[in-house]
PDB file of C-alpha atoms in Angstrom:
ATOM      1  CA  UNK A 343     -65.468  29.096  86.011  1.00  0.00           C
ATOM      2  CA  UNK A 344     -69.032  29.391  84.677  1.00  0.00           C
ATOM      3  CA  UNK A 345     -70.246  28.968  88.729  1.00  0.00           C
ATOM      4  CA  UNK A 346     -67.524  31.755  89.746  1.00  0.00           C
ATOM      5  CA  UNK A 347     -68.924  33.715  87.602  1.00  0.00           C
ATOM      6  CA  UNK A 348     -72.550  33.660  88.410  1.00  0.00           C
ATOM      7  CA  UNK A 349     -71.113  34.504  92.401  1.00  0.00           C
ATOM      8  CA  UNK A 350     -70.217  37.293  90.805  1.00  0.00           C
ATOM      9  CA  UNK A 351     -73.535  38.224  88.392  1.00  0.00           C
ATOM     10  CA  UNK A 352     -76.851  37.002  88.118  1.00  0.00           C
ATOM     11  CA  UNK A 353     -77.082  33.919  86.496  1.00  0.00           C
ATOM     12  CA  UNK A 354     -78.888  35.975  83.331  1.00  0.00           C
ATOM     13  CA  UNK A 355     -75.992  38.247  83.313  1.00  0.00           C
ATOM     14  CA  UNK A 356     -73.648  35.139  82.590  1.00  0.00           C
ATOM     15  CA  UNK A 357     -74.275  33.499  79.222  1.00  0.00           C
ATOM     16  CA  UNK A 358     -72.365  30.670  78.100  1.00  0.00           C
ATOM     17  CA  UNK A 359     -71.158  29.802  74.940  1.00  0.00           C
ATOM     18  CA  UNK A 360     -73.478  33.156  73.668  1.00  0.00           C
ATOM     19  CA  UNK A 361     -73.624  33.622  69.226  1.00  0.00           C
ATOM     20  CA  UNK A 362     -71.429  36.619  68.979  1.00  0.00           C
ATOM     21  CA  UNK A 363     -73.576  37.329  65.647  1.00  0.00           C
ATOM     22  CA  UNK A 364     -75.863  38.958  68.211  1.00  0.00           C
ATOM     23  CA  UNK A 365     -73.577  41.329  69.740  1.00  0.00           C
ATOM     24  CA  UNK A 366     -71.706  42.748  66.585  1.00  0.00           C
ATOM     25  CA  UNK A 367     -73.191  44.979  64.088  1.00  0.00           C
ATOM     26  CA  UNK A 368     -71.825  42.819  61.191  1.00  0.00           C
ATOM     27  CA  UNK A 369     -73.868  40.276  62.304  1.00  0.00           C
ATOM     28  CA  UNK A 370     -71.301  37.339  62.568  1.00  0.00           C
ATOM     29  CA  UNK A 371     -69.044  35.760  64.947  1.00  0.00           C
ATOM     30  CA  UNK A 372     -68.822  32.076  66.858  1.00  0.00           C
ATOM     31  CA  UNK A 373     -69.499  31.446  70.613  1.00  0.00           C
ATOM     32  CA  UNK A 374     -67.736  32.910  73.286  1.00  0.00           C
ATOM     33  CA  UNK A 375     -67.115  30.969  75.784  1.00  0.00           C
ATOM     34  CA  UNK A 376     -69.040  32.833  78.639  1.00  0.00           C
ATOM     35  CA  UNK A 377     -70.203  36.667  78.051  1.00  0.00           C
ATOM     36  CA  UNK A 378     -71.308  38.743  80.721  1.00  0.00           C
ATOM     37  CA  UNK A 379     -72.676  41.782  81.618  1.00  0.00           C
ATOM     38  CA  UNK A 380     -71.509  43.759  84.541  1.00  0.00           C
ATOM     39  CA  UNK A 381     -73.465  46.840  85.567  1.00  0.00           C
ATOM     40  CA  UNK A 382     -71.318  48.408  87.766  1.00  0.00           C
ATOM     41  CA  UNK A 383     -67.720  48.853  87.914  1.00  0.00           C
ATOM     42  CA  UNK A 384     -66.979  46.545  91.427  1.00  0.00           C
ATOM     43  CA  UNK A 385     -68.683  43.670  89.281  1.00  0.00           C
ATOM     44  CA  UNK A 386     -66.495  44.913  86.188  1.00  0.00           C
ATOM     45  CA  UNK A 387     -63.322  44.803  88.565  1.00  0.00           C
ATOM     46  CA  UNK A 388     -64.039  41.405  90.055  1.00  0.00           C
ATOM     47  CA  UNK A 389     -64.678  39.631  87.049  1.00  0.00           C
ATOM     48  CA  UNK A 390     -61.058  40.701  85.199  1.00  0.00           C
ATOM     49  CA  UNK A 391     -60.103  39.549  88.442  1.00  0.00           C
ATOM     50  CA  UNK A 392     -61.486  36.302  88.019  1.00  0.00           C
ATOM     51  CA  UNK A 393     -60.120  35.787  84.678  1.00  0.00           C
ATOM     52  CA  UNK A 394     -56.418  36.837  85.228  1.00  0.00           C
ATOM     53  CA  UNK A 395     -56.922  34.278  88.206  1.00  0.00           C
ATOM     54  CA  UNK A 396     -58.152  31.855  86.391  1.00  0.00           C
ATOM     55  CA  UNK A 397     -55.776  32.921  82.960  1.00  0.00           C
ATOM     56  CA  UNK A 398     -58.763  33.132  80.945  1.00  0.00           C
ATOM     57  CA  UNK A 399     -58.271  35.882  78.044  1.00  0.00           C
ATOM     58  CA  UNK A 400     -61.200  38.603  78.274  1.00  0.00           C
ATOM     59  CA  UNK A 401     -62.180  41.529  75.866  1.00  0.00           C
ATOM     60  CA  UNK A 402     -64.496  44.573  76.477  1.00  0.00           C
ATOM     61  CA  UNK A 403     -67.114  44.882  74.054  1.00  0.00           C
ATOM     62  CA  UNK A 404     -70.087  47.504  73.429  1.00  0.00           C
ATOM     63  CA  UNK A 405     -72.042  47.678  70.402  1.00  0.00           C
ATOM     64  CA  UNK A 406     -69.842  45.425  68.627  1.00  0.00           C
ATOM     65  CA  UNK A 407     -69.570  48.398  66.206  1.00  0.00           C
ATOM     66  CA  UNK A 408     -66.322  48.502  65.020  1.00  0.00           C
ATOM     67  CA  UNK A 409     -65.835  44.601  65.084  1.00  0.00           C
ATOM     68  CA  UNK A 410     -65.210  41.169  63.390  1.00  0.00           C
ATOM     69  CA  UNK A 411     -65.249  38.270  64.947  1.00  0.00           C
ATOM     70  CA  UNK A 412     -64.454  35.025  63.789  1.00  0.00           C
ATOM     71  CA  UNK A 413     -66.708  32.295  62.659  1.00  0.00           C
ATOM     72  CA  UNK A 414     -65.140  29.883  65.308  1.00  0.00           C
ATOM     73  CA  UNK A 415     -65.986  32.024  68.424  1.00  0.00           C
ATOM     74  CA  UNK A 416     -63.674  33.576  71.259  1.00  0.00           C
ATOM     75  CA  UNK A 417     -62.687  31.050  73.807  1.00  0.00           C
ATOM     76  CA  UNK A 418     -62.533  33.587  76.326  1.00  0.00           C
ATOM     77  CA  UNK A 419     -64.681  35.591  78.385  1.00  0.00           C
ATOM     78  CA  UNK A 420     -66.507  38.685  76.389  1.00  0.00           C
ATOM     79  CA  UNK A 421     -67.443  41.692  78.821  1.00  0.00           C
ATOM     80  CA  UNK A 422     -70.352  43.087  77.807  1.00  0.00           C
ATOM     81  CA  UNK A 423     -70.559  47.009  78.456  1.00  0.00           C
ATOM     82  CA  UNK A 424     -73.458  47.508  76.065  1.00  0.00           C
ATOM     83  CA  UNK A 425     -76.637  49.533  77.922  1.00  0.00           C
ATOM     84  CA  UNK A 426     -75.121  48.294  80.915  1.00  0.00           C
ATOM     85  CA  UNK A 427     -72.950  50.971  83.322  1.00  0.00           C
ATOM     86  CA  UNK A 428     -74.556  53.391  81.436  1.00  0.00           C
ATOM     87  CA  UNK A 429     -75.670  56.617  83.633  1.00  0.00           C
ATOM     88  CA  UNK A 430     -75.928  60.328  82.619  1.00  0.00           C
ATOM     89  CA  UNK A 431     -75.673  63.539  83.966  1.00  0.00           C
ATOM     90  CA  UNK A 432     -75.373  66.909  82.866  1.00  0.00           C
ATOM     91  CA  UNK A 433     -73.703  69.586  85.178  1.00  0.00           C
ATOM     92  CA  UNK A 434     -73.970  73.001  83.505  1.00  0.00           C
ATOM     93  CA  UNK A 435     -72.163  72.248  79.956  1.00  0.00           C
ATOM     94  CA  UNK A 436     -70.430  69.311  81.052  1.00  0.00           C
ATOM     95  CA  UNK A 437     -71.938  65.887  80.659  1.00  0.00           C
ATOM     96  CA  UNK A 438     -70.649  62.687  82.267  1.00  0.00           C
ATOM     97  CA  UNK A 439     -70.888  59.547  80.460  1.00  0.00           C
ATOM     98  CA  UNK A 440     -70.320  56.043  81.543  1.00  0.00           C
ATOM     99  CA  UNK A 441     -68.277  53.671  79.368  1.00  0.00           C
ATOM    100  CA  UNK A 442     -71.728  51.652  78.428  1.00  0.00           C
ATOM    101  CA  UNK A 443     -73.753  54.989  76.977  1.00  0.00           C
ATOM    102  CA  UNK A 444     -74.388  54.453  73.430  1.00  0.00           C
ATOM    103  CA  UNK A 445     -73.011  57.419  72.196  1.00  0.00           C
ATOM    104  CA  UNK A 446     -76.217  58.132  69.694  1.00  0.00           C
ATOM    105  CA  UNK A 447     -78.241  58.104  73.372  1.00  0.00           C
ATOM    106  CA  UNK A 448     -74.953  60.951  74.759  1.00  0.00           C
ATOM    107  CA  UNK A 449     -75.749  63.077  71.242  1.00  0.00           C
ATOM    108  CA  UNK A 450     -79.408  62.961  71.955  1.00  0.00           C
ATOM    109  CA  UNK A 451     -79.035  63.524  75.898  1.00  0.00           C
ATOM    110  CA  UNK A 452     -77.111  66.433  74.699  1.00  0.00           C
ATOM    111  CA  UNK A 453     -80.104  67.969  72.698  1.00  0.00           C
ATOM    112  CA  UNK A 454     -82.378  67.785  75.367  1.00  0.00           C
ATOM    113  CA  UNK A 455     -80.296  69.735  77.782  1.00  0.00           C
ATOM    114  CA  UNK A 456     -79.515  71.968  75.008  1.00  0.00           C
ATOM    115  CA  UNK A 457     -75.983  71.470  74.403  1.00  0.00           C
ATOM    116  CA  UNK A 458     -74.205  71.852  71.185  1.00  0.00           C
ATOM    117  CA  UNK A 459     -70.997  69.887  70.298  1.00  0.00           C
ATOM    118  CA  UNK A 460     -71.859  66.402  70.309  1.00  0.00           C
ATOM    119  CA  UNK A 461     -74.313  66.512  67.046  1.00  0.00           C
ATOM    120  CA  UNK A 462     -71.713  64.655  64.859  1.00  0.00           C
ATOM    121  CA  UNK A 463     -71.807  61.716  67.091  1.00  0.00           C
ATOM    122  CA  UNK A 464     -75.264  61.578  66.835  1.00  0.00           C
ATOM    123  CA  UNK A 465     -74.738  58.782  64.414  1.00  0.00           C
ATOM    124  CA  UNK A 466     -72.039  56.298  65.515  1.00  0.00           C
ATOM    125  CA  UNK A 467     -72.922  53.105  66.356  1.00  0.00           C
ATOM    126  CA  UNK A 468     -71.169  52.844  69.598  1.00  0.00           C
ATOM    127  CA  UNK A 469     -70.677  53.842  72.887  1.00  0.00           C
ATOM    128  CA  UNK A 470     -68.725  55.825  74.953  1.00  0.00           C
ATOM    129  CA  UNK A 471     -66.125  53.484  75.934  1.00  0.00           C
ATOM    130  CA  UNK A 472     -65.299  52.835  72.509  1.00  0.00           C
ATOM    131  CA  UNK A 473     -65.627  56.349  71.035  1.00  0.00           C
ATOM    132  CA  UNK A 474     -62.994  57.550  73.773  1.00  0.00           C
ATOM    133  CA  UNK A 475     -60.148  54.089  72.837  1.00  0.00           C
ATOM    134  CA  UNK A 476     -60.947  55.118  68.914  1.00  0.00           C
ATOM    135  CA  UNK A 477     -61.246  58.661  69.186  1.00  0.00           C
ATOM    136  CA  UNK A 478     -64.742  58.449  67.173  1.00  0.00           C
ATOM    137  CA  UNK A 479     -65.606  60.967  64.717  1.00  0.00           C
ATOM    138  CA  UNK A 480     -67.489  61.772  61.694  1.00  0.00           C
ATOM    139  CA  UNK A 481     -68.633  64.808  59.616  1.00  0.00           C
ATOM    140  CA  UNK A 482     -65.476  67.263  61.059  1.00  0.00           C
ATOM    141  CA  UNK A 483     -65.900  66.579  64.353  1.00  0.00           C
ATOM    142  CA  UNK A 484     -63.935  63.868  66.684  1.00  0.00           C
ATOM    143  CA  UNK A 485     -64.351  63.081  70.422  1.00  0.00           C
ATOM    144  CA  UNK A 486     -61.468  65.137  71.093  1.00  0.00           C
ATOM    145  CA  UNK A 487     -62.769  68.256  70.273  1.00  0.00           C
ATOM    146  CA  UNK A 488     -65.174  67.930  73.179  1.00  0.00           C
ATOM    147  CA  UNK A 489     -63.335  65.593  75.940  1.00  0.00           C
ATOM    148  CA  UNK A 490     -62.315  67.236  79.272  1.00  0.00           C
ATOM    149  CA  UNK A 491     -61.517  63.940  80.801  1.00  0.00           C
ATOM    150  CA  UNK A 492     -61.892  60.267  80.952  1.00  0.00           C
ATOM    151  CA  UNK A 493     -61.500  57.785  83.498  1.00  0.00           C
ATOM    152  CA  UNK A 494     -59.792  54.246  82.699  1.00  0.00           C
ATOM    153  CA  UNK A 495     -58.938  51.068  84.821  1.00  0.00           C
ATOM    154  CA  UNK A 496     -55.556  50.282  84.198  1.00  0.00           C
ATOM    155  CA  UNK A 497     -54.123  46.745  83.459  1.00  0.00           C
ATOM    156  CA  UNK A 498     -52.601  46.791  87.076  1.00  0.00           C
ATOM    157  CA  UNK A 499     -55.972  47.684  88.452  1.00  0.00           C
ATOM    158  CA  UNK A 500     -55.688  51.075  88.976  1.00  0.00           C
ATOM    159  CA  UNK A 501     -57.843  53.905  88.015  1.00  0.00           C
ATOM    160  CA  UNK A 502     -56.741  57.062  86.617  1.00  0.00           C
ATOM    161  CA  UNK A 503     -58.512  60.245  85.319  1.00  0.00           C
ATOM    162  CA  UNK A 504     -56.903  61.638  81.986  1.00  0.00           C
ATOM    163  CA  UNK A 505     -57.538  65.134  80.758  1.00  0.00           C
ATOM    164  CA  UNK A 506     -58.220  65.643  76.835  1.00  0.00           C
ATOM    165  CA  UNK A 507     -54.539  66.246  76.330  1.00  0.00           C
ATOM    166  CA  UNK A 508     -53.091  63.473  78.666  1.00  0.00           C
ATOM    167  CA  UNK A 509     -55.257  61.122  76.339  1.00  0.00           C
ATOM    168  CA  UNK A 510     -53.213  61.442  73.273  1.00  0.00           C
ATOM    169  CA  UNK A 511     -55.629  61.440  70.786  1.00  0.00           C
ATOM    170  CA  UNK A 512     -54.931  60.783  67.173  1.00  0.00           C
ATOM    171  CA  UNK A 513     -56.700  59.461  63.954  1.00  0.00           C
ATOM    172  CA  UNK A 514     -58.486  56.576  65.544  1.00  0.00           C
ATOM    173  CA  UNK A 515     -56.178  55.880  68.520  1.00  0.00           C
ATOM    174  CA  UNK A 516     -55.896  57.237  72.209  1.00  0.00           C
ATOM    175  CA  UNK A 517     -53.594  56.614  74.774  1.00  0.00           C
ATOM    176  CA  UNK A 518     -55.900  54.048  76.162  1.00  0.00           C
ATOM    177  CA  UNK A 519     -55.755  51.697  73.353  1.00  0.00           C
ATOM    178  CA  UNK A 520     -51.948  51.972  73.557  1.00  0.00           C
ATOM    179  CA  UNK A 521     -52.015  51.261  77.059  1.00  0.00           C
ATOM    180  CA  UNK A 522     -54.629  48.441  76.730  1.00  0.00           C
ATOM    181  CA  UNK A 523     -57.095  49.865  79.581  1.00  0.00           C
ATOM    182  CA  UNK A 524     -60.920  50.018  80.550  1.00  0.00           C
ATOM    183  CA  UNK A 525     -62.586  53.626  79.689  1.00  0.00           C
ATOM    184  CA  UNK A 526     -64.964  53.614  83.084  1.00  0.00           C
ATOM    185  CA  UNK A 527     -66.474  57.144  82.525  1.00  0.00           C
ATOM    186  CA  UNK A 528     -65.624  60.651  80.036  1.00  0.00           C
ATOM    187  CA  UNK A 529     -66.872  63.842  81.208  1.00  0.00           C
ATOM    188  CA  UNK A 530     -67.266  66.017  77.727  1.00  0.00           C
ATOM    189  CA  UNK A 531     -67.318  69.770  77.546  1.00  0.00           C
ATOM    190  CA  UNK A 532     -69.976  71.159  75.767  1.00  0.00           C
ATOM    191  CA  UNK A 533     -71.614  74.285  75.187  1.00  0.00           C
ATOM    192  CA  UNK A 534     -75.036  76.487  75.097  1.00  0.00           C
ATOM    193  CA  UNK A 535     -77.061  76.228  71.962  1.00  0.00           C
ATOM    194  CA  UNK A 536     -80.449  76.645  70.688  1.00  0.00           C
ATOM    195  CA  UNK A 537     -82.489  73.440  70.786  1.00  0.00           C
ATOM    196  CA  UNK A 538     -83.748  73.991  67.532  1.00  0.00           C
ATOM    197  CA  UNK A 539     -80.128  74.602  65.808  1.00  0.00           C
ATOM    198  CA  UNK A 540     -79.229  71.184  67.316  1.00  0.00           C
ATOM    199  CA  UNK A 541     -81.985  69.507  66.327  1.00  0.00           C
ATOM    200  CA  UNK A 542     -81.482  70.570  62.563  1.00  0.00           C
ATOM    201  CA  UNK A 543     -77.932  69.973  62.673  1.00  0.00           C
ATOM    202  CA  UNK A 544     -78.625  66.100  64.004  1.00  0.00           C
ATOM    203  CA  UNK A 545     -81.108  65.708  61.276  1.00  0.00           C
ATOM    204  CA  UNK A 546     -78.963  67.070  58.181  1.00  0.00           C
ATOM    205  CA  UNK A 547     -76.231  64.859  59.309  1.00  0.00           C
ATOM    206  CA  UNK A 548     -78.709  61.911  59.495  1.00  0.00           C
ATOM    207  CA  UNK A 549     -80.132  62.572  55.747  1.00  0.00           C
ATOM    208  CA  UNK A 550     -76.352  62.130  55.001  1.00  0.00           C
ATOM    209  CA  UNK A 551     -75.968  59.182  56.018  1.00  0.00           C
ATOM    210  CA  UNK A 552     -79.173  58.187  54.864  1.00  0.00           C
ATOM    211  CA  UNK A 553     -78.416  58.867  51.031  1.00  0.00           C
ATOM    212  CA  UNK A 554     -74.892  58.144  51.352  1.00  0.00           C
ATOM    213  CA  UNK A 555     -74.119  54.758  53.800  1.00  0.00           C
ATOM    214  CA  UNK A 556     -75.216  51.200  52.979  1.00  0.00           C
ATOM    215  CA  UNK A 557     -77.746  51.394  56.844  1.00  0.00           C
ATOM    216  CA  UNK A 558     -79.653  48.940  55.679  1.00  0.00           C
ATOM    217  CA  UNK A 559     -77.046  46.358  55.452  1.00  0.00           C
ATOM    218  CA  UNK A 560     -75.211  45.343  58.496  1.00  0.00           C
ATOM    219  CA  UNK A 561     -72.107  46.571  58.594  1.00  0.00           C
ATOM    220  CA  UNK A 562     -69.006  48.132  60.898  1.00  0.00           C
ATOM    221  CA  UNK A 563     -69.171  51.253  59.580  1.00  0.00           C
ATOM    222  CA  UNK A 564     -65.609  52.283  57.626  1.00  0.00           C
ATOM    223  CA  UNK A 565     -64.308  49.336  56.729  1.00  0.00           C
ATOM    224  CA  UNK A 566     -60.576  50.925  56.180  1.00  0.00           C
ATOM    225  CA  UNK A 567     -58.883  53.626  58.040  1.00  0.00           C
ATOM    226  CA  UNK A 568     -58.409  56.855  56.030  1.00  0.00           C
ATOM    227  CA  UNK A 569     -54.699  56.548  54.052  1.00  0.00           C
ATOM    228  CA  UNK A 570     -52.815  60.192  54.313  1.00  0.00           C
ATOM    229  CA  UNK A 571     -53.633  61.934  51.599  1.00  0.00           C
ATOM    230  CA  UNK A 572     -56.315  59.963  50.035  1.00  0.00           C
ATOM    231  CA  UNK A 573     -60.065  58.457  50.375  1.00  0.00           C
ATOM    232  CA  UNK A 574     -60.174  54.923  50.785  1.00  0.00           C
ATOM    233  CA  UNK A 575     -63.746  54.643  48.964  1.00  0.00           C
ATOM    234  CA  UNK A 576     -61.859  56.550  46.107  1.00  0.00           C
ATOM    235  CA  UNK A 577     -59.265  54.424  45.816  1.00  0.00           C
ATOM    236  CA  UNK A 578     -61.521  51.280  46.402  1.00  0.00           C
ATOM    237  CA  UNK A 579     -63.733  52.545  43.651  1.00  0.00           C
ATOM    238  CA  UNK A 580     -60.995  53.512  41.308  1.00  0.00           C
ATOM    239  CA  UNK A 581     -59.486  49.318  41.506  1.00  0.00           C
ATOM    240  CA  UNK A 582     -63.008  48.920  39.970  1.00  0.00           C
ATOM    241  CA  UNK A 583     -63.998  47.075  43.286  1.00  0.00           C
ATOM    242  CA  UNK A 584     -67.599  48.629  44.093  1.00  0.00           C
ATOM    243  CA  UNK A 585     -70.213  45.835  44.259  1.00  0.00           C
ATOM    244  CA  UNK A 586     -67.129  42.900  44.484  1.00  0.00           C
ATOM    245  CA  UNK A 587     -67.978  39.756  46.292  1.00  0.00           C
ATOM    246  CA  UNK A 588     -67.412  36.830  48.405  1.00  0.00           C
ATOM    247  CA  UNK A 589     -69.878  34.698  49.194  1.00  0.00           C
ATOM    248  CA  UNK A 590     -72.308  36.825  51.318  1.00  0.00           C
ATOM    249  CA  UNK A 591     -69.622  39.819  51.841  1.00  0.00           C
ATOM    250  CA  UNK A 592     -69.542  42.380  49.009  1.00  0.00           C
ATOM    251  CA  UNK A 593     -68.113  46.391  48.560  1.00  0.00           C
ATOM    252  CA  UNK A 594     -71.210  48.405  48.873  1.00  0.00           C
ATOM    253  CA  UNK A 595     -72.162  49.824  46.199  1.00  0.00           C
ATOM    254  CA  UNK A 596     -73.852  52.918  47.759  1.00  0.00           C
ATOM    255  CA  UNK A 597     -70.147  53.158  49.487  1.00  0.00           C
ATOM    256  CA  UNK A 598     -67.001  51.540  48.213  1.00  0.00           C
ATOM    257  CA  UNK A 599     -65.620  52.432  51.739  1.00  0.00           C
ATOM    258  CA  UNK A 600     -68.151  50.246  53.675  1.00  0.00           C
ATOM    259  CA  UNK A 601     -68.264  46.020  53.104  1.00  0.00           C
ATOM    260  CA  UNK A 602     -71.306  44.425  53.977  1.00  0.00           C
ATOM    261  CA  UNK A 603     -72.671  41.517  55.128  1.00  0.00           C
ATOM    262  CA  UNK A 604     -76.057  40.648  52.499  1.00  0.00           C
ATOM    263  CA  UNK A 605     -77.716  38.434  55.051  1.00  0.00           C
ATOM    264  CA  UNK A 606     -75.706  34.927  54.714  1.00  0.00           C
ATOM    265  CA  UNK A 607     -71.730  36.280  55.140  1.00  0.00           C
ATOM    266  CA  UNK A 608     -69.193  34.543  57.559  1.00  0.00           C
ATOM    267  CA  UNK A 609     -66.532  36.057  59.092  1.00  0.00           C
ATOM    268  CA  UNK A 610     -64.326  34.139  57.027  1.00  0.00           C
ATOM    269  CA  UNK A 611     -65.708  35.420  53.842  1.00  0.00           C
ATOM    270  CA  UNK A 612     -65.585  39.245  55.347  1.00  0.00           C
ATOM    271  CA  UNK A 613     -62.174  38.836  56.257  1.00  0.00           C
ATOM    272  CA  UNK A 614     -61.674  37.277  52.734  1.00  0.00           C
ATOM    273  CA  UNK A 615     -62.969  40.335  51.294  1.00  0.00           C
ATOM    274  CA  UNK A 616     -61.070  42.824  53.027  1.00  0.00           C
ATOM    275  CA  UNK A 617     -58.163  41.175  51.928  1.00  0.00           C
ATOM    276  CA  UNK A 618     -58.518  41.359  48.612  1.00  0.00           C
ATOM    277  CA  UNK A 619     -59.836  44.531  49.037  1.00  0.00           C
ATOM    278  CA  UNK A 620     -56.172  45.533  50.468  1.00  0.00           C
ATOM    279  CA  UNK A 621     -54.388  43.056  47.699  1.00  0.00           C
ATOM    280  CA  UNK A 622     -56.009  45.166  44.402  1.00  0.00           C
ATOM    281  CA  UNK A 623     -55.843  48.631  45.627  1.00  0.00           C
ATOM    282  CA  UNK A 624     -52.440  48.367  46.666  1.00  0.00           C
ATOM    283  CA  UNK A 625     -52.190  46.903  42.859  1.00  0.00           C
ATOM    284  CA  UNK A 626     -53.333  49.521  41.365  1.00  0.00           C
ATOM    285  CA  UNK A 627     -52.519  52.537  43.864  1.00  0.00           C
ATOM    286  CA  UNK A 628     -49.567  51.581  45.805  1.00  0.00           C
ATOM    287  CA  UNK A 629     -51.514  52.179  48.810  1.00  0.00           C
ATOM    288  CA  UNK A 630     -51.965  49.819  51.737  1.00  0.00           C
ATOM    289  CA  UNK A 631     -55.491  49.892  53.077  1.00  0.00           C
ATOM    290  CA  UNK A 632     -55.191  48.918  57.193  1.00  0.00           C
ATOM    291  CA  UNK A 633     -58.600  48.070  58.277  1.00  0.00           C
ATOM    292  CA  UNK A 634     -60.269  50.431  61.341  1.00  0.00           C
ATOM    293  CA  UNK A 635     -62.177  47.132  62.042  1.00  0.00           C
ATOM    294  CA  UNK A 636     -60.820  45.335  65.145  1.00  0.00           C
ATOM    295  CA  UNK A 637     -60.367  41.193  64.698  1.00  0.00           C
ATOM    296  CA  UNK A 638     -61.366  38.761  67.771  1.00  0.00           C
ATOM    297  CA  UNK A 639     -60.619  35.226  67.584  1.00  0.00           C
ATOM    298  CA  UNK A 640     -58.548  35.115  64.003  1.00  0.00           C
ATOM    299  CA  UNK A 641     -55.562  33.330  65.497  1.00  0.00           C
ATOM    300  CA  UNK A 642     -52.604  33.988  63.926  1.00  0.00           C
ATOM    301  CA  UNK A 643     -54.430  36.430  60.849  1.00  0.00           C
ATOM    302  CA  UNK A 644     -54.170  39.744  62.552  1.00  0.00           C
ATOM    303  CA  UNK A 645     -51.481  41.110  59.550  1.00  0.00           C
ATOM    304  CA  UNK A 646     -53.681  44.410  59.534  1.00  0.00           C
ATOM    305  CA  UNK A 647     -53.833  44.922  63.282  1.00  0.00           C
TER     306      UNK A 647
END
């Protein structure tokens, strides 16, 4: 497959059996058996192709943001949409956005055309493609406050455009990760603000984070989804958790809600963690934690997904 592939790509756009430790922001994960990276969405569309062809299993990846991969690898083919299919353009107070944009570049691309709406996403660690599947948000604002519609391949290889509504959006779900398809493109209504405003509003948001997130620990960001009614650093904090760990893996202690990885964790160890995490808050609260980080290559030890 590895020579199909390079038909398709240059042969530096196909990397066999690449560390996916380089491609996640928690900094571990195996091989995967070929990753690529596509810059346009014909190349995109022929290599799925290729793999249902060939019935090799494929998953879309950008930052690797909100991700955990295993210490074994993927034995498929990773698609690689990170700074690649990633053009901009601003029509009036509308920008469009392909699925590779890191969406920190879309908050700052925002800014300069003096558009206001995007400055909470000025932040997350991921792009475009995945803020629109995980309906991305932070600090009271969420991608669908400010989506007028997204473009998606479908599994049966059609594309479709979805309006805001038409993309179901919920707490850290969309209608695209129920129907398992490819975000190609979101065009996000914005509107007319004051550079300046913006620019203050980015930077309060980012002394936030600063004096409350572990940054300079890799991480995925929120380990656990928000439970209904309650904070899941709270209740984390409250099993007397902050600062547990596992090997390399521990609770932050800046923010029971984040784990990190000290420098030496595995995957295994992580996974380990959250676990246990899960095991003594329900203990002591009742309530089940479900992770917001997605699993690649734990066969058979998705019981959060």
């Amino acid at each position: 497959m590895l020579e199909q592939l390079r038909e398709i790509l240059d042969e530096e756009r196909v990397l066999p059996d690449e560390p996916m430790k380089f491609h996640t922001t928690f900094r571990v994960g195996g091989p995967a058996r070929y990753l690529v990276e596509p810059q346009s969405v014909p190349e995109l569309r022929a290599v799925i192709d290729l793999c249902h062809v060939q019935k090799m299993p494929w998953y879309i990846v950008g930052n690797g943001s909100n991700l955990l991969v295993s210490d074994e690898g993927y034995d498929g083919v990773i698609i690689h949409l990170f700074r690649n299919v990633s053009q901009m353009r601003a029509e009036e107070t509308r920008l469009r956005l392909q699925a590779g944009v890191q969406t920190v570049r879309a908050a700052k691309f925002a800014l300069e055309h003096g558009l206001t709406g995007l400055e909470f996403a000025s932040g997350i660690p991921g792009t475009i493609g995945g803020a629109m599947v995980m309906n991305a948000g932070a600090y009271g604002g969420e991608m669908k406050d400010v989506v007028r519609r997204v473009r998606v391949l479908l599994p049966d290889g059609a594309e479709r455009d979805y309006s805001g509504e038409e993309m179901q959006f919920g707490y850290r779900r969309s209608r695209v990760a129920a129907e398992g398809g490819i975000v190609l493109e979101a065009e996000l209504e914005l509107a007319e603000g004051e550079p300046e405003l913006i620019r203050a509003r980015m930077e309060e948001l980012r002394q936030k984070r600063l004096a409350k997130q572990p940054l300079e620990y890799p991480s995925a960001g929120s380990t656990f989804k928000r439970p209904e009614g309650y904070f899941a650093g709270k209740l984390i904090e409250e099993a007397q958790l902050r600062g547990f760990r596992i090997g390399g893996a521990q609770v932050s202690e800046k923010h029971c809600g984040f784990v990190i990885n000290r420098g030496d964790a595995t995957a295994s160890q992580i996974w380990e963690l959250i676990g246990e995490v899960q095991r003594r808050v329900y203990e002591q609260s009742g309530v089940r934690l479900e992770p917001e980080v997605k699993l690649l290559g734990f066969a058979g030890k998705e019981r959060q997904e």
